[in-house]
mmCIF file of C-alpha atoms in Angstrom:
data_model
loop_
_atom_site.group_PDB
_atom_site.id
_atom_site.type_symbol
_atom_site.label_atom_id
_atom_site.label_comp_id
_atom_site.label_asym_id
_atom_site.label_seq_id
_atom_site.Cartn_x
_atom_site.Cartn_y
_atom_site.Cartn_z
ATOM 1 C CA MET S 1 -0.189 0.176 0.057
ATOM 2 C CA LEU S 2 2.662 2.169 0.652
ATOM 3 C CA LEU S 3 4.509 1.125 -2.220
ATOM 4 C CA VAL S 4 1.529 1.716 -4.458
ATOM 5 C CA SER S 5 1.063 5.235 -2.972
ATOM 6 C CA GLY S 6 4.692 6.325 -3.510
ATOM 7 C CA ILE S 7 4.879 5.110 -7.095
ATOM 8 C CA LEU S 8 1.288 7.024 -7.779
ATOM 9 C CA PHE S 9 2.863 10.304 -6.000
ATOM 10 C CA CYS S 10 5.752 10.219 -7.468
ATOM 11 C CA GLY S 11 4.622 9.342 -11.271
ATOM 12 C CA SER S 12 1.927 12.130 -10.897
ATOM 13 C CA VAL S 13 4.472 14.589 -9.654
ATOM 14 C CA TRP S 14 6.578 14.313 -12.726
ATOM 15 C CA THR S 15 4.108 13.646 -15.534
ATOM 16 C CA TYR S 16 2.977 17.122 -14.308
ATOM 17 C CA VAL S 17 6.532 18.407 -14.384
ATOM 18 C CA ALA S 18 6.673 16.804 -18.075
ATOM 19 C CA THR S 19 3.692 18.191 -19.519
ATOM 20 C CA GLN S 20 2.286 20.994 -17.862
ATOM 21 C CA THR S 21 5.268 23.497 -16.655
ATOM 22 C CA GLY S 22 6.202 24.289 -19.874
ATOM 23 C CA ILE S 23 9.897 22.996 -19.453
ATOM 24 C CA THR S 24 11.265 22.488 -22.879
ATOM 25 C CA TRP S 25 12.266 19.153 -23.682
ATOM 26 C CA ASN S 26 13.874 19.519 -26.891
ATOM 27 C CA LEU S 27 12.481 16.316 -28.713
ATOM 28 C CA SER S 28 13.584 15.046 -32.025
ATOM 29 C CA PRO S 29 11.744 16.243 -34.703
ATOM 30 C CA VAL S 30 12.088 13.394 -36.186
ATOM 31 C CA GLY S 31 8.275 11.608 -36.533
ATOM 32 C CA LYS S 32 6.828 14.696 -35.086
ATOM 33 C CA ILE S 33 7.576 17.787 -37.198
ATOM 34 C CA THR S 34 6.410 18.486 -40.714
ATOM 35 C CA PRO S 35 9.457 20.338 -42.144
ATOM 36 C CA LYS S 36 8.726 24.142 -43.631
ATOM 37 C CA GLU S 37 10.473 25.961 -46.126
ATOM 38 C CA TRP S 38 13.346 27.976 -44.364
ATOM 39 C CA LYS S 39 14.728 29.714 -47.444
ATOM 40 C CA GLU S 40 13.734 34.033 -47.873
ATOM 41 C CA GLU S 41 13.074 34.785 -51.183
ATOM 42 C CA MET H 1 79.071 -4.923 37.543
ATOM 43 C CA THR H 2 79.063 -2.262 34.418
ATOM 44 C CA SER H 3 76.621 0.722 34.302
ATOM 45 C CA TYR H 4 74.362 -0.362 31.838
ATOM 46 C CA ARG H 5 73.554 -3.511 34.235
ATOM 47 C CA MET H 6 73.363 -0.817 37.278
ATOM 48 C CA ILE H 7 70.496 1.433 34.935
ATOM 49 C CA ALA H 8 68.534 -1.636 33.961
ATOM 50 C CA SER H 9 68.179 -3.152 37.357
ATOM 51 C CA ARG H 10 67.110 0.422 38.862
ATOM 52 C CA ALA H 11 64.584 0.612 35.739
ATOM 53 C CA LEU H 12 63.367 -2.860 36.730
ATOM 54 C CA SER H 13 63.013 -2.162 40.829
ATOM 55 C CA LEU H 14 60.875 1.009 39.862
ATOM 56 C CA VAL H 15 58.700 -0.725 37.713
ATOM 57 C CA GLY H 16 58.060 -3.419 40.319
ATOM 58 C CA ARG H 17 57.272 -0.767 42.793
ATOM 59 C CA ARG H 18 54.526 1.201 40.791
ATOM 60 C CA ALA H 19 52.979 -2.387 39.754
ATOM 61 C CA ILE H 20 52.497 -2.774 43.787
ATOM 62 C CA SER H 21 50.991 0.405 43.957
ATOM 63 C CA THR H 22 48.578 0.214 41.233
ATOM 64 C CA SER H 23 47.136 -3.298 42.477
ATOM 65 C CA VAL H 24 46.424 -2.023 45.670
ATOM 66 C CA CYS H 25 44.294 0.776 43.918
ATOM 67 C CA LEU H 26 42.127 -1.550 42.569
ATOM 68 C CA ARG H 27 41.502 -3.672 45.745
ATOM 69 C CA GLY H 28 40.686 -0.636 47.316
ATOM 70 C CA HIS H 29 37.142 -0.058 45.517
ATOM 71 C CA GLY H 30 36.342 -3.425 44.665
ATOM 72 C CA VAL H 31 35.378 -5.173 41.641
ATOM 73 C CA ALA H 32 33.380 -3.386 38.993
ATOM 74 C CA LYS H 33 29.833 -4.414 38.171
ATOM 75 C CA VAL H 34 29.481 -6.844 35.092
ATOM 76 C CA GLU H 35 26.918 -5.239 32.516
ATOM 77 C CA ASP H 36 24.329 -7.029 30.442
ATOM 78 C CA TYR H 37 25.953 -6.198 27.347
ATOM 79 C CA ALA H 38 29.501 -7.125 28.613
ATOM 80 C CA LEU H 39 27.863 -11.037 29.030
ATOM 81 C CA PRO H 40 27.716 -13.743 26.086
ATOM 82 C CA ALA H 41 24.830 -12.803 24.099
ATOM 83 C CA TYR H 42 22.069 -14.290 22.157
ATOM 84 C CA PHE H 43 21.552 -14.556 18.385
ATOM 85 C CA ASP H 44 19.723 -15.990 15.742
ATOM 86 C CA ARG H 45 22.512 -16.583 12.772
ATOM 87 C CA ARG H 46 22.086 -18.922 10.413
ATOM 88 C CA GLU H 47 26.151 -19.429 10.062
ATOM 89 C CA SER H 48 26.290 -19.730 13.650
ATOM 90 C CA PRO H 49 23.740 -22.209 15.295
ATOM 91 C CA LEU H 50 24.503 -22.248 18.668
ATOM 92 C CA PRO H 51 25.084 -18.978 20.219
ATOM 93 C CA ASP H 52 26.677 -17.742 23.314
ATOM 94 C CA ALA H 53 23.939 -17.935 25.396
ATOM 95 C CA THR H 54 20.482 -19.432 25.906
ATOM 96 C CA PHE H 55 17.664 -16.983 25.124
ATOM 97 C CA VAL H 56 15.689 -17.249 28.025
ATOM 98 C CA LYS H 57 17.568 -16.190 31.029
ATOM 99 C CA HIS H 58 15.377 -15.854 34.009
ATOM 100 C CA LEU H 59 13.078 -19.301 34.151
ATOM 101 C CA SER H 60 9.769 -19.729 35.507
ATOM 102 C CA SER H 61 8.972 -21.901 37.610
ATOM 103 C CA GLU H 62 6.774 -24.173 35.035
ATOM 104 C CA GLN H 63 10.315 -23.731 32.959
ATOM 105 C CA LEU H 64 12.691 -24.815 35.802
ATOM 106 C CA ALA H 65 10.165 -27.816 36.393
ATOM 107 C CA LEU H 66 10.497 -28.850 32.702
ATOM 108 C CA LYS H 67 14.543 -28.443 32.874
ATOM 109 C CA GLU H 68 14.386 -30.823 35.721
ATOM 110 C CA LYS H 69 12.309 -33.317 33.647
ATOM 111 C CA GLU H 70 14.815 -32.980 30.694
ATOM 112 C CA LYS H 71 17.346 -34.483 33.009
ATOM 113 C CA GLY H 72 15.730 -37.630 33.163
ATOM 114 C CA SER H 73 14.696 -39.780 29.879
ATOM 115 C CA TRP H 74 13.666 -38.259 26.876
ATOM 116 C CA ALA H 75 11.623 -40.659 25.499
ATOM 117 C CA GLN H 76 9.163 -39.991 27.928
ATOM 118 C CA MET H 77 8.627 -36.304 27.543
ATOM 119 C CA THR H 78 5.696 -35.160 25.410
ATOM 120 C CA GLU H 79 6.105 -33.201 21.930
ATOM 121 C CA ALA H 80 4.824 -29.966 23.558
ATOM 122 C CA GLU H 81 7.807 -30.521 26.513
ATOM 123 C CA LYS H 82 10.246 -31.096 23.974
ATOM 124 C CA LEU H 83 9.116 -27.460 22.106
ATOM 125 C CA ALA H 84 8.825 -25.605 25.218
ATOM 126 C CA LEU H 85 12.575 -26.657 25.871
ATOM 127 C CA TYR H 86 13.512 -25.784 22.374
ATOM 128 C CA ARG H 87 11.608 -22.077 22.908
ATOM 129 C CA ILE H 88 14.013 -21.726 26.274
ATOM 130 C CA SER H 89 16.997 -21.937 24.199
ATOM 131 C CA PHE H 90 16.445 -20.107 21.073
ATOM 132 C CA ASN H 91 14.230 -17.218 19.826
ATOM 133 C CA LYS H 92 13.557 -17.995 16.126
ATOM 134 C CA SER H 93 14.198 -21.505 14.554
ATOM 135 C CA PHE H 94 15.872 -21.782 11.517
ATOM 136 C CA ALA H 95 12.930 -21.502 9.213
ATOM 137 C CA GLU H 96 12.049 -18.374 11.015
ATOM 138 C CA MET H 97 15.008 -16.375 10.757
ATOM 139 C CA ASN H 98 15.639 -17.282 7.147
ATOM 140 C CA MET H 99 12.056 -15.652 6.434
ATOM 141 C CA GLY H 100 12.339 -12.946 4.118
ATOM 142 C CA THR H 101 10.552 -9.603 5.223
ATOM 143 C CA GLN H 102 8.431 -6.897 3.661
ATOM 144 C CA GLU H 103 10.626 -4.333 4.439
ATOM 145 C CA TRP H 104 12.152 -3.602 0.733
ATOM 146 C CA LYS H 105 8.397 -2.318 0.053
ATOM 147 C CA SER H 106 8.660 0.804 2.767
ATOM 148 C CA VAL H 107 12.581 1.249 1.255
ATOM 149 C CA VAL H 108 11.717 1.382 -2.493
ATOM 150 C CA ALA H 109 8.247 3.463 -1.206
ATOM 151 C CA GLY H 110 10.801 5.906 0.245
ATOM 152 C CA VAL H 111 12.845 6.014 -2.896
ATOM 153 C CA PHE H 112 9.906 6.914 -4.811
ATOM 154 C CA PHE H 113 8.562 9.545 -2.442
ATOM 155 C CA PHE H 114 11.602 11.571 -2.239
ATOM 156 C CA ILE H 115 12.184 11.605 -5.964
ATOM 157 C CA GLY H 116 8.749 12.450 -6.073
ATOM 158 C CA LEU H 117 9.797 16.043 -3.582
ATOM 159 C CA THR H 118 12.820 16.665 -6.121
ATOM 160 C CA GLY H 119 9.953 16.566 -8.784
ATOM 161 C CA PHE H 120 8.608 20.219 -6.584
ATOM 162 C CA VAL H 121 11.685 21.201 -5.985
ATOM 163 C CA VAL H 122 11.691 21.477 -10.339
ATOM 164 C CA MET H 123 8.483 22.830 -10.599
ATOM 165 C CA TRP H 124 10.034 25.779 -8.332
ATOM 166 C CA GLN H 125 12.885 25.968 -10.261
ATOM 167 C CA ARG H 126 10.995 26.385 -13.444
ATOM 168 C CA THR H 127 8.674 29.462 -11.940
ATOM 169 C CA PHE H 128 11.919 31.177 -10.176
ATOM 170 C CA VAL H 129 15.066 30.224 -11.757
ATOM 171 C CA TYR H 130 14.801 29.160 -15.584
ATOM 172 C CA GLY H 131 14.737 32.176 -17.910
ATOM 173 C CA ASP H 132 12.769 32.693 -20.984
ATOM 174 C CA VAL H 133 12.833 30.098 -23.443
ATOM 175 C CA PRO H 134 14.385 30.922 -26.763
ATOM 176 C CA PRO H 135 12.772 31.785 -30.093
ATOM 177 C CA THR H 136 14.611 28.980 -31.597
ATOM 178 C CA PHE H 137 12.200 26.424 -29.691
ATOM 179 C CA THR H 138 9.035 27.273 -31.134
ATOM 180 C CA GLU H 139 7.630 24.991 -33.540
ATOM 181 C CA GLU H 140 7.786 27.169 -37.094
ATOM 182 C CA TRP H 141 11.182 27.766 -36.338
ATOM 183 C CA ILE H 142 11.873 23.894 -35.416
ATOM 184 C CA ALA H 143 10.299 23.411 -38.623
ATOM 185 C CA ALA H 144 12.426 25.370 -40.515
ATOM 186 C CA GLN H 145 15.476 24.125 -38.914
ATOM 187 C CA THR H 146 14.792 20.512 -39.816
ATOM 188 C CA GLN H 147 13.709 21.356 -43.181
ATOM 189 C CA ARG H 148 17.324 22.738 -43.503
ATOM 190 C CA MET H 149 18.929 20.110 -41.991
ATOM 191 C CA LEU H 150 17.460 17.840 -44.503
ATOM 192 C CA ASP H 151 18.518 20.179 -47.471
ATOM 193 C CA MET H 152 21.814 19.474 -45.836
ATOM 194 C CA ARG H 153 21.808 16.180 -45.924
ATOM 195 C CA MET H 154 23.133 15.999 -42.252
ATOM 196 C CA ASN H 155 23.926 12.586 -40.943
ATOM 197 C CA PRO H 156 22.384 10.954 -44.409
ATOM 198 C CA VAL H 157 23.453 7.249 -43.653
ATOM 199 C CA GLU H 158 22.078 5.867 -40.140
ATOM 200 C CA GLY H 159 21.345 9.434 -38.771
ATOM 201 C CA PHE H 160 18.680 12.416 -39.211
ATOM 202 C CA SER H 161 18.675 12.575 -42.796
ATOM 203 C CA ASN H 162 18.791 8.729 -43.305
ATOM 204 C CA LYS H 163 14.963 8.997 -41.354
ATOM 205 C CA TRP H 164 13.527 10.977 -43.916
ATOM 206 C CA ASP H 165 11.967 9.345 -47.196
ATOM 207 C CA TYR H 166 13.154 12.285 -49.718
ATOM 208 C CA GLU H 167 11.314 10.644 -52.692
ATOM 209 C CA ASN H 168 7.772 11.017 -50.983
ATOM 210 C CA LYS H 169 8.760 14.134 -48.798
ATOM 211 C CA GLU H 170 8.017 12.230 -45.620
ATOM 212 C CA TRP H 171 9.335 10.685 -42.427
ATOM 213 C CA LYS H 172 10.019 7.146 -43.207
ATOM 214 C CA LYS H 173 7.826 4.721 -41.767
#
């Protein structure tokens, strides 16, 4: 029981930190970002 | 007699005198009380099956009677009596002492708890310490940057550009 609550506490705190705090994780754009034209004409 | 021998015998006689006077001091105050922890102790340990002392030190009257019976024929003792004798001498049986505990659960729970606390520390840092996120991390900048990296053919063998399908203009599946 203590174990489960410990894991839940840790998990919830860190999912919040990972998703809601606005921290930049700089994940790889591969598979996520659609490349856009960069040359200014 | 050489001078060395004279000095040696003088030194020895001094030591003798000191030794006598110290023992007189001890006898003057009596013998110190022997504390419990200084006596042979009981312990449950697998590698050392017979501890230095019995588990129960002060026997009740029943236990004393049992000990008297133990001096006679063991065949006439009941199982319960033999077991009682065992428990006088020993605290845990081998099976009991080898049993694992649930302690690891509380340890791991504590580990996760403190890691969770450091999450709060990071949250505080994000609010009060971190500066602004630079513009180079906005989605449009990253998109343009990615296209430029692909145009440059960065890491075309096994890395970044290798993952892009140039024919179909999409990421490889």
